[in-house]
Short mmCIF file of C-alpha atoms and ligand atoms in Angstrom, two decimals:
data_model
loop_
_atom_site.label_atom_id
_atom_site.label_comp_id
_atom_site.label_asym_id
_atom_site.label_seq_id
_atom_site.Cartn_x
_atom_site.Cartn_y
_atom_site.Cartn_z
CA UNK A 1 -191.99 -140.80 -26.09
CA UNK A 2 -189.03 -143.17 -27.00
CA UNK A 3 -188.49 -141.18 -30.74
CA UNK A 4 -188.91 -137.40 -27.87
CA UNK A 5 -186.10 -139.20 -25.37
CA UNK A 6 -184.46 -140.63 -28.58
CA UNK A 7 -183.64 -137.00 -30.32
CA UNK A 8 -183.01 -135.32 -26.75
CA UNK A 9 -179.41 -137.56 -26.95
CA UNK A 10 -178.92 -137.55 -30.87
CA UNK A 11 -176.26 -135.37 -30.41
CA UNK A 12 -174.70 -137.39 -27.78
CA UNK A 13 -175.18 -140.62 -29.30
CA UNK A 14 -174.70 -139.56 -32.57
CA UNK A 15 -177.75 -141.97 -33.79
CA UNK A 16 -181.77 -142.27 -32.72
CA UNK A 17 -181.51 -144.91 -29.69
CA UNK A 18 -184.57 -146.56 -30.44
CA UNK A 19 -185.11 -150.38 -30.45
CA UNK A 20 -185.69 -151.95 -34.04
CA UNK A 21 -188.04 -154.86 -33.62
CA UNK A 22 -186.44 -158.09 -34.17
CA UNK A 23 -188.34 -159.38 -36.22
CA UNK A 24 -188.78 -156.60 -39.44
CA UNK A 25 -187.46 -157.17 -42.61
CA UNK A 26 -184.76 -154.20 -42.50
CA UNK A 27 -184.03 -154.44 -46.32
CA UNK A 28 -187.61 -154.38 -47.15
CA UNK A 29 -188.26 -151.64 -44.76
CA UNK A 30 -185.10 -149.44 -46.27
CA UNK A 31 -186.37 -150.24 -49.83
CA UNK A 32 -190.09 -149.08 -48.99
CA UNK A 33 -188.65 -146.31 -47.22
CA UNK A 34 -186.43 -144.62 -49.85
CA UNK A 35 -188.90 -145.26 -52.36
CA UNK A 36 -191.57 -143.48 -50.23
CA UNK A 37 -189.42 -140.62 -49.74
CA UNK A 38 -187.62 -140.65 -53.01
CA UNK A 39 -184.14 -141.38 -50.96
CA UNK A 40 -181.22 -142.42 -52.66
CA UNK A 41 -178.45 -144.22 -50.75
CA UNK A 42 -174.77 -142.96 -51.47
CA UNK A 43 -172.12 -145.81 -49.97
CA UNK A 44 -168.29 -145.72 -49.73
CA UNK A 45 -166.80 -148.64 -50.37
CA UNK A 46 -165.56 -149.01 -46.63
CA UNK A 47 -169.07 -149.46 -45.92
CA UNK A 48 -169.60 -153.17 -44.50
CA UNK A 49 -171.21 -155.55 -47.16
CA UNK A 50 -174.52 -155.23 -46.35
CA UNK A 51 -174.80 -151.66 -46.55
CA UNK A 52 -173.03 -151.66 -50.28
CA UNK A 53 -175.48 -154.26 -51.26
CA UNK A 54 -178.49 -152.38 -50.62
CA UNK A 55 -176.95 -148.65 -51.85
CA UNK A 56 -178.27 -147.09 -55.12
CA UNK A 57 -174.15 -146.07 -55.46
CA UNK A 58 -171.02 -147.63 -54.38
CA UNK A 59 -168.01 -145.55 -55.21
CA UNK A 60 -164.87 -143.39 -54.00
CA UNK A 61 -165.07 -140.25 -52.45
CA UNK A 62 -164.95 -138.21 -55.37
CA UNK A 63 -167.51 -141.05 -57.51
CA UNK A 64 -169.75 -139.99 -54.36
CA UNK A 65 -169.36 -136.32 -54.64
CA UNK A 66 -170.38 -136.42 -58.16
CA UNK A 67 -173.03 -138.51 -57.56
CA UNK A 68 -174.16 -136.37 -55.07
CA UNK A 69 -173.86 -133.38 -57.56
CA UNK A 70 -176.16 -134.90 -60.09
CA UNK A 71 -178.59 -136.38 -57.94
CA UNK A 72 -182.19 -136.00 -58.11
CA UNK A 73 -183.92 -137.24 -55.31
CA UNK A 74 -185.07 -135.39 -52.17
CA UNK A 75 -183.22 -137.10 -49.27
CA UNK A 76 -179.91 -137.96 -49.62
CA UNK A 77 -178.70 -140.70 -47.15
CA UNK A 78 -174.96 -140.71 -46.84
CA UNK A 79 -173.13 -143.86 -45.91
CA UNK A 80 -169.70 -142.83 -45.23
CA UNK A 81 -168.24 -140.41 -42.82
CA UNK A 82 -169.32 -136.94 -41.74
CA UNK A 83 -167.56 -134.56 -44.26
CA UNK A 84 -168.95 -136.67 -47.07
CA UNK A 85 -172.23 -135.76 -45.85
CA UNK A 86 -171.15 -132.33 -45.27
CA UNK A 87 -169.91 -132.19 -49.04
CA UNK A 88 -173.23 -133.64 -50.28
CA UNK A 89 -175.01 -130.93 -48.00
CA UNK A 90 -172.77 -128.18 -49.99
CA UNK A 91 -173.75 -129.22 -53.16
CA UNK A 92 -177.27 -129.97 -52.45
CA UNK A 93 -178.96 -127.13 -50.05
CA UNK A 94 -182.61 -127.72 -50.69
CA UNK A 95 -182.07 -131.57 -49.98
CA UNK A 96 -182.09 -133.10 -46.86
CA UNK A 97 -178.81 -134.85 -46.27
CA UNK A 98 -178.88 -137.76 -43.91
CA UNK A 99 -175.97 -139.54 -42.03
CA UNK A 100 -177.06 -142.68 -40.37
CA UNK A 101 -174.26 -141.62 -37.30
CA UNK A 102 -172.95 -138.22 -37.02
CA UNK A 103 -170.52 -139.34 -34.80
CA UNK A 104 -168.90 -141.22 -37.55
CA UNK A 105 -166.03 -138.62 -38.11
CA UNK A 106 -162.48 -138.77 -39.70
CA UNK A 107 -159.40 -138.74 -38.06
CA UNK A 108 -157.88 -137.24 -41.13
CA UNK A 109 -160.88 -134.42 -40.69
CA UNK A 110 -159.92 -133.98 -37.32
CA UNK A 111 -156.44 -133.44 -37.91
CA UNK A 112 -157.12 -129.73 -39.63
CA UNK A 113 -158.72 -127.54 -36.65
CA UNK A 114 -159.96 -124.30 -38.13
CA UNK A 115 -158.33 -121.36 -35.92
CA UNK A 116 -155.11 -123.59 -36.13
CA UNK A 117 -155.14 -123.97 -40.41
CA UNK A 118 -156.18 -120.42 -40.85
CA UNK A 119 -153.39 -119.03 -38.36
CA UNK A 120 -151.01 -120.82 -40.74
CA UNK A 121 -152.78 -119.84 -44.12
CA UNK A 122 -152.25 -116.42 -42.83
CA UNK A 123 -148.01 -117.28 -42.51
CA UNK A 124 -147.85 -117.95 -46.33
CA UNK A 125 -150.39 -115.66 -48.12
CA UNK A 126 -148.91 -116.02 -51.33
CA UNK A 127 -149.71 -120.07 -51.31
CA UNK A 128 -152.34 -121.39 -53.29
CA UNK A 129 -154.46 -124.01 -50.97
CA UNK A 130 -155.24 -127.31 -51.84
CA UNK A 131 -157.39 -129.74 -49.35
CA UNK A 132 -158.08 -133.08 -49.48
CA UNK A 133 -161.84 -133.87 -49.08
CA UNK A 134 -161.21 -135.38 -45.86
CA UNK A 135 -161.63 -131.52 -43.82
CA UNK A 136 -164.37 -129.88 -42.54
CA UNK A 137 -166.64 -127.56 -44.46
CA UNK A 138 -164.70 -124.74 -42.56
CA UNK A 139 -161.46 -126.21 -44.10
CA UNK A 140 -162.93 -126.24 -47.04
CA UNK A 141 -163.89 -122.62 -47.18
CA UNK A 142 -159.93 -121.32 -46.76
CA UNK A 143 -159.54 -123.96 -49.54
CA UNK A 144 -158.40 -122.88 -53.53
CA UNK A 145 -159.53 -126.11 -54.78
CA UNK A 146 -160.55 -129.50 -53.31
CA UNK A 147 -159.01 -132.65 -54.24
CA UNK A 148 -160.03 -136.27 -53.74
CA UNK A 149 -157.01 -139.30 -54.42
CA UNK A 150 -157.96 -140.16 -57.37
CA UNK A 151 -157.63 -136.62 -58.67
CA UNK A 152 -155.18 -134.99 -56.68
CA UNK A 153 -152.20 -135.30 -59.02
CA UNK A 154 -154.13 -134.05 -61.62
CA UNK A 155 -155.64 -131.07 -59.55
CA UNK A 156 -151.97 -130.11 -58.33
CA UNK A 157 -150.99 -130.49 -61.97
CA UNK A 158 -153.52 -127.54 -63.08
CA UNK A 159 -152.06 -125.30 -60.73
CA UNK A 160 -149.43 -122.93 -62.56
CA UNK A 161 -145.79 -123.53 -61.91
CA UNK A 162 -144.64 -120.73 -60.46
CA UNK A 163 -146.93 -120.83 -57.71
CA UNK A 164 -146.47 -122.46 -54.18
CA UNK A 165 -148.56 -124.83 -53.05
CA UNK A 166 -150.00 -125.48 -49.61
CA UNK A 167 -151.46 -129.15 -49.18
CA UNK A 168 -154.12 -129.91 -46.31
CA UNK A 169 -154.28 -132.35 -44.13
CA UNK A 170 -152.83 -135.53 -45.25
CA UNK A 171 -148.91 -135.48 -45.20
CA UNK A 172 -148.85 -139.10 -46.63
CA UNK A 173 -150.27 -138.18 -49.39
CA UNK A 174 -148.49 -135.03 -49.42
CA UNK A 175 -145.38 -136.99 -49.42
CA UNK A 176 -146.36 -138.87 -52.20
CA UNK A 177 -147.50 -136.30 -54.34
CA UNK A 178 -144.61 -134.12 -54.28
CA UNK A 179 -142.64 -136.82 -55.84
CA UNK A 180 -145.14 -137.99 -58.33
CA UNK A 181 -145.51 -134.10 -59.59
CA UNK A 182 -142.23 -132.45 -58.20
CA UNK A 183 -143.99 -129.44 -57.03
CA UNK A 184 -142.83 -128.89 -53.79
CA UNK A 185 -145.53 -128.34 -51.66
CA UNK A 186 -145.65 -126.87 -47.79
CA UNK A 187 -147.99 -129.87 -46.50
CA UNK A 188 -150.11 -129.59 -43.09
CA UNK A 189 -148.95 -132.38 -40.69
CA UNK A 190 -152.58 -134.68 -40.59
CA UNK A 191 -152.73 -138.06 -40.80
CA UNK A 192 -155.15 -141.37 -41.52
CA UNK A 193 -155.35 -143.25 -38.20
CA UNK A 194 -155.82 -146.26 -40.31
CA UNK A 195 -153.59 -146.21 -43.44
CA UNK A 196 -150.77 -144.78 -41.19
CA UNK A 197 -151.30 -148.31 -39.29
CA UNK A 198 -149.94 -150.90 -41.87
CA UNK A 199 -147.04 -153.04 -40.50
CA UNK A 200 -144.49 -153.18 -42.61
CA UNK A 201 -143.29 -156.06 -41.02
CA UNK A 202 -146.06 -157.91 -41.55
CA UNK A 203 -146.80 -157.35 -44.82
CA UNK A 204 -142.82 -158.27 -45.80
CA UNK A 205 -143.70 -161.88 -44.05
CA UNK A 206 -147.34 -161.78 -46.50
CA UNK A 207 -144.79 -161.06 -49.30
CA UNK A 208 -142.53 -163.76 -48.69
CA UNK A 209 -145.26 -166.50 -48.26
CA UNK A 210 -147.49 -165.19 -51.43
CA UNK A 211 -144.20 -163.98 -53.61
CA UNK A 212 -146.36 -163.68 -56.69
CA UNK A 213 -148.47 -161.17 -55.18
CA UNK A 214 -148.64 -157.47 -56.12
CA UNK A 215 -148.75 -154.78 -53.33
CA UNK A 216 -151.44 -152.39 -53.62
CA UNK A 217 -151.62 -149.62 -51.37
CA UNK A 218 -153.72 -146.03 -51.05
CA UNK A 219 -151.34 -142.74 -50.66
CA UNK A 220 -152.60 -142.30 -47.54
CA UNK A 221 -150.32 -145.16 -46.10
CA UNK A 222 -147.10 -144.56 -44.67
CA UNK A 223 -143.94 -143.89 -47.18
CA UNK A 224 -142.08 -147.17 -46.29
CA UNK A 225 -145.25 -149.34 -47.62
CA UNK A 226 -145.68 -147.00 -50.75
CA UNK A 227 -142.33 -147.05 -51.70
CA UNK A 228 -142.56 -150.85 -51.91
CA UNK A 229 -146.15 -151.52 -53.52
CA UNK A 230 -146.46 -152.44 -56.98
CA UNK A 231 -149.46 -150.11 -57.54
CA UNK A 232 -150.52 -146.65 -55.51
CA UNK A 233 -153.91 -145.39 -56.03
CA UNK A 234 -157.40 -144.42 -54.70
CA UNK A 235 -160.50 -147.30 -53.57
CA UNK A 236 -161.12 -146.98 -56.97
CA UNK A 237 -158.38 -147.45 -58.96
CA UNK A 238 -157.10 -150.11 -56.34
CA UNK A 239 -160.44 -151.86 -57.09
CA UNK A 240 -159.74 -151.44 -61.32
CA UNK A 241 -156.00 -152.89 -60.85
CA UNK A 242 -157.25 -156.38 -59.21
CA UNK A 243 -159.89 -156.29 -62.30
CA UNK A 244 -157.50 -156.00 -64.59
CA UNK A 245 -154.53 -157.40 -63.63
CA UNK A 246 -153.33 -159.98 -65.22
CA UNK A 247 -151.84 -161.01 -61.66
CA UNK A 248 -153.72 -163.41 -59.52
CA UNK A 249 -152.87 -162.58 -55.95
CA UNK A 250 -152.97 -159.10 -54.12
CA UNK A 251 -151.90 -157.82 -50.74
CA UNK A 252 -154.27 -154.89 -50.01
CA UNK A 253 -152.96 -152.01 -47.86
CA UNK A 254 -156.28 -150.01 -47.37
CA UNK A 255 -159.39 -150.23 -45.13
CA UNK A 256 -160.73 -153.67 -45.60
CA UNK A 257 -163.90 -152.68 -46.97
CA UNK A 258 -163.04 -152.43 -50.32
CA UNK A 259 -162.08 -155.89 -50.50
CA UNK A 260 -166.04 -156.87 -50.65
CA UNK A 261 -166.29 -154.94 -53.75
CA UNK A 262 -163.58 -156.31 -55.24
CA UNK A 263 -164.32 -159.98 -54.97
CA UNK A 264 -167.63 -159.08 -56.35
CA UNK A 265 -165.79 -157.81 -59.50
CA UNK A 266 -163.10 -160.24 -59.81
CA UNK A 267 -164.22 -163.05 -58.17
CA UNK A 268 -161.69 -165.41 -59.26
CA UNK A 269 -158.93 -163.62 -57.19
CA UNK A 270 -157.02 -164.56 -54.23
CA UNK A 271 -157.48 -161.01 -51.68
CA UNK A 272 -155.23 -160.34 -48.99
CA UNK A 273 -155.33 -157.60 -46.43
CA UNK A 274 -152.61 -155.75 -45.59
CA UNK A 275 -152.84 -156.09 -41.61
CA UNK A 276 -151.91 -153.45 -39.24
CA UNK A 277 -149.44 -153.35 -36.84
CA UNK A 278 -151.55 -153.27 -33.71
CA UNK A 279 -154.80 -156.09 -34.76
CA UNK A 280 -157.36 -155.26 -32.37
CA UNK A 281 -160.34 -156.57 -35.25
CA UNK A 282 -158.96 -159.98 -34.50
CA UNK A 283 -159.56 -160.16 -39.32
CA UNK A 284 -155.71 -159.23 -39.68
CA UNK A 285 -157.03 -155.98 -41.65
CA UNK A 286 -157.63 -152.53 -41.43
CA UNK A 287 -160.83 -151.22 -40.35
CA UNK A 288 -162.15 -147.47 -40.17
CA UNK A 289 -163.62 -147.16 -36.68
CA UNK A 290 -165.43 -144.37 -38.52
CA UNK A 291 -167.17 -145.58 -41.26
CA UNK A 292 -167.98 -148.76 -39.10
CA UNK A 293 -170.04 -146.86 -37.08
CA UNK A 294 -172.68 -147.29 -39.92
CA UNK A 295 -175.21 -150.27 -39.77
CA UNK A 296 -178.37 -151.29 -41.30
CA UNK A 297 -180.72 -150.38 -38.32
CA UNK A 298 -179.11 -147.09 -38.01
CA UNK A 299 -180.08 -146.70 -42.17
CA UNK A 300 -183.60 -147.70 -41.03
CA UNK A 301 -183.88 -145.61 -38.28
CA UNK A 302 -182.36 -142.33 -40.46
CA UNK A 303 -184.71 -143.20 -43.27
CA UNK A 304 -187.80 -143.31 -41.17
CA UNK A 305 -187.61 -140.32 -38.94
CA UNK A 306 -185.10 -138.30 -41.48
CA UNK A 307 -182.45 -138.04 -38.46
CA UNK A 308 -179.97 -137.42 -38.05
CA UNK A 309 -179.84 -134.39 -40.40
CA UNK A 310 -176.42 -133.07 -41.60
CA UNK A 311 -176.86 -129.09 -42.15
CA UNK A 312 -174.09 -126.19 -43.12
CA UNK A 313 -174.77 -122.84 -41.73
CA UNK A 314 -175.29 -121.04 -45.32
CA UNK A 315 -172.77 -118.37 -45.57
CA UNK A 316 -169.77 -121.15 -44.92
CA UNK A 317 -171.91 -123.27 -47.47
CA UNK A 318 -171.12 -120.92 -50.07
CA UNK A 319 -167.38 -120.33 -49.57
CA UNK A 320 -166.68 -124.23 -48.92
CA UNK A 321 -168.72 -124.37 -52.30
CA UNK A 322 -166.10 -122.72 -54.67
CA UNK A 323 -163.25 -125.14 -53.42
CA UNK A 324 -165.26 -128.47 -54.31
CA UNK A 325 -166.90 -126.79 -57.39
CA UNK A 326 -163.77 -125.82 -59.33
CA UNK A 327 -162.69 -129.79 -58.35
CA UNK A 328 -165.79 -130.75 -60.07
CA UNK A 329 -165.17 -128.69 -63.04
CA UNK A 330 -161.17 -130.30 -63.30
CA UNK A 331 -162.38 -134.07 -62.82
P1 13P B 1 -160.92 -142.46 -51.56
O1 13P B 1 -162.35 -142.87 -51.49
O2 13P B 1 -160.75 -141.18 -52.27
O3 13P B 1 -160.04 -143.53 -52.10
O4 13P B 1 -160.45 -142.16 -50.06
C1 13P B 1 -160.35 -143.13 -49.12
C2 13P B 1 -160.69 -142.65 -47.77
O5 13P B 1 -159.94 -142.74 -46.84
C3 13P B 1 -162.00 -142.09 -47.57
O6 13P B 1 -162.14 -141.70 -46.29
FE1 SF4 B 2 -160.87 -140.89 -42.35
FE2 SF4 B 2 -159.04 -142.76 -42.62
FE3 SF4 B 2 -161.49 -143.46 -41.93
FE4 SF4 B 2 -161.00 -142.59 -44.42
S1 SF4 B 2 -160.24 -144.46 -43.49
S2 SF4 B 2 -162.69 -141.98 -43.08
S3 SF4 B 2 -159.40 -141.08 -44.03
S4 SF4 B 2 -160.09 -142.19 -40.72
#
C-alpha cells in the first residue's frame, strides 16, 4: 500500500516517499542491493561525502559519461543530476537507468527550452552547434557535438576554421572559451545558478588574509572571478591542480562538493571555498540545490524498488545519440 501511494506521487515528489526504518544498516543494504542486482553506482563529485564513499565511480561529467559508456552492469544508478542520467540512458538503452530524485534538475539545463533553442538554430543555419552536457536530451538532439569542461576547448578546436560556431547554454563558459580558442562563437544566454554566485568581494578579502593562496575556479563562474584565478578548469582538473601543486593553500570557486574529494587526495592541504555572495548554507560555500537533492535513503529506496526510472522516448534517443557519440570519439 505505502510502495502503491508511494509511486502514485513519484512524479510529484520526485523520490518514493516511503519511511526507511531507523534502524537498517543503509550501506549494507545499498551494498547487498547492487550486488543483487548487479548495480553500479556512478557519483559526481558534488555528491555529499557519503554518497562518493559508497559509489563504484567518482568523477566529472564527462569521467561519468564514459563510465557510463563502458559499463557492464544491468542497473545503472546515477548520482548526479537529471541530464546525467538522461546521457547514461542514451548510451545505455537496454539498461535501466536510475536517479535517486528526478527532481534533481539543472539550472544550466533549464536555461535551453527546446521550441526556444530550435527557433534560434533555425536563425543561423549555417552554424555548427555545440552543447554543453548540461541540456536536455532534446537539446542534445539539435546538437553537432556535445562537450563537457574538460573537453570543450578541445572539441571547439576540432571544428574547422571557417565555420561559425553556435555554443549552448552556458555563456560563462562561452565567454571563456572564445578567448582561450579565438573562435568567435554566437553563445545562447544560460547560466549556472551556482558558479554565477561567487562574490567577488569576498573572495578578494579570502585573498588578502591567505595571500599565498592560488584561485581556482570552473568556467562556469562569472568573468570577473576567472579573469583573476590562478587556474580555470573542470572538477577534475581543479581536483589534479591541488594534487599537484606545489602550492599549499587554495581558494575554491566551485560547488563545494569537490572539496571532499580533494582532501582525500591531498590531504595535507589547506581548502578554502570560494563563498557566494548571498550564504544561505550558513558553510560560506557553494552548494548545488540540485545535486543535494541526493541522499543515502533515497539510493536505498531507488535500488530496492528500481524507481525512479529515467527513460528517453527512442527516436530522440537516437538523434541526442550522435551529438554525445562523436564527443566520445574526440575525448
Ligand atoms: P564538470 O563535472 O564537467 O566539471 O561540470 C561541473 C558541473 O557543473 C556539473 O553539473
Ligand atoms: Fe547545474 Fe550548476 Fe548544479 Fe552543475 S552545479 S548541476 S551546472 S546547477
Amino acid at each position: 500500500m505505502k510502495l502503491k501511494q508511494a509511486i502514485k506521487t513519484l512524479n510529484e515528489k520526485g523520490y518514493l516517499d516511503i519511511p526507511v526504518p531507523k534502524d537498517i544498516n543503509l550501506v549494507a543494504e545499498i551494498n547487498q542491493l547492487r550486488k543483487e542486482k548487479n548495480a553500479v553506482i556512478l557519483a559526481h563529485y558534488y555528491q555529499v561525502p557519503e554518497i562518493q564513499d559508497i559509489a563504484d565511480f567518482v568523477g566529472d561529467s564527462l569521467a561519468l559519461a564514459q563510465a557510463a559508456a563502458k559499463t557492464k552492469a544491468d542497473i545503472i544508478l546515477f548520482a548526479g543530476v537529471h541530464f546525467m542520467a538522461e546521457t547514461a540512458k542514451i548510451l545505455n538503452p537496454e539498461k535501466k537507468v536510475l536517479l535517486p530524485d528526478l527532481l534533481a534538475g539543472c539550472s544550466l539545463a533549464e536555461s535551453a527550452p527546446k521550441d526556444q533553442f530550435e527557433a534560434f538554430k533555425k536563425q543561423h543555419p549555417d552554424h555548427v552547434v555545440v552543447s554543453y552536457v548540461n541540456t536536455s536530451a532534446d537539446i542534445k538532439a539539435l546538437t553537432d557535438i556535445v562537450c563537457t569542461s574538460s573537453n570543450a576547448e578541445k572539441i571547439i578546436n576540432s571544428i574547422p576554421k571557417h565555420k561559425k560556431i553556435i555554443f549552448a547554454p552556458d555563456k560563462n563558459l562561452g565567454a571563456y572559451l572564445i578567448k582561450k580558442t579565438g573562435r568567435d562563437m554566437l553563445l545562447w544566454d544560460g547560466a549556472c545558478e551556482v558558479h554565477e554566485e561567487f562574490s567577488l568581494d569576498k573572495i578578494l578579502q579570502l585573498k588578502a588574509k591567505h595571500p599565498e593562496a592560488k584561485l581556482i575556479a570552473h568556467p562556469e563562474s562569472r568573468d570577473y572571478i576567472l579573469n583573476i584565478a590562478d587556474y580555470i578548469g573542470s572538477t577534475s582538473g581543479l581536483l589534479k591542480y591541488v594534487q599537484e601543486s606545489d602550492a599549499k593553500e587554495f581558494i575554491i570557486a566551485t560547488e563545494s562538493g569537490i572539496l571532499h574529494k580533494m582532501a582525500q587526495v591531498a590531504p595535507n592541504k589547506i581548502l578554502i571555498p570560494a563563498p557566494p555572495e548571498n550564504d544561505e548554507t550558513s558553510c560560506a560555500c557553494a552548494e548545488c540545490p540540485y545535486m543535494k537533492r541526493n541522499t543515502l535513503e533515497k539510493i536505498y529506496l531507488a535500488l530496492k524498488y528500481e524507481l525512479p526510472e529515467v527513460k528517453v522516448e527512442e527516436a530522440l534517443r537516437q538523434k541526442a545519440l550522435v551529438s554525445i557519440e562523436r564527443m566520445l570519439k574526440l575525448s
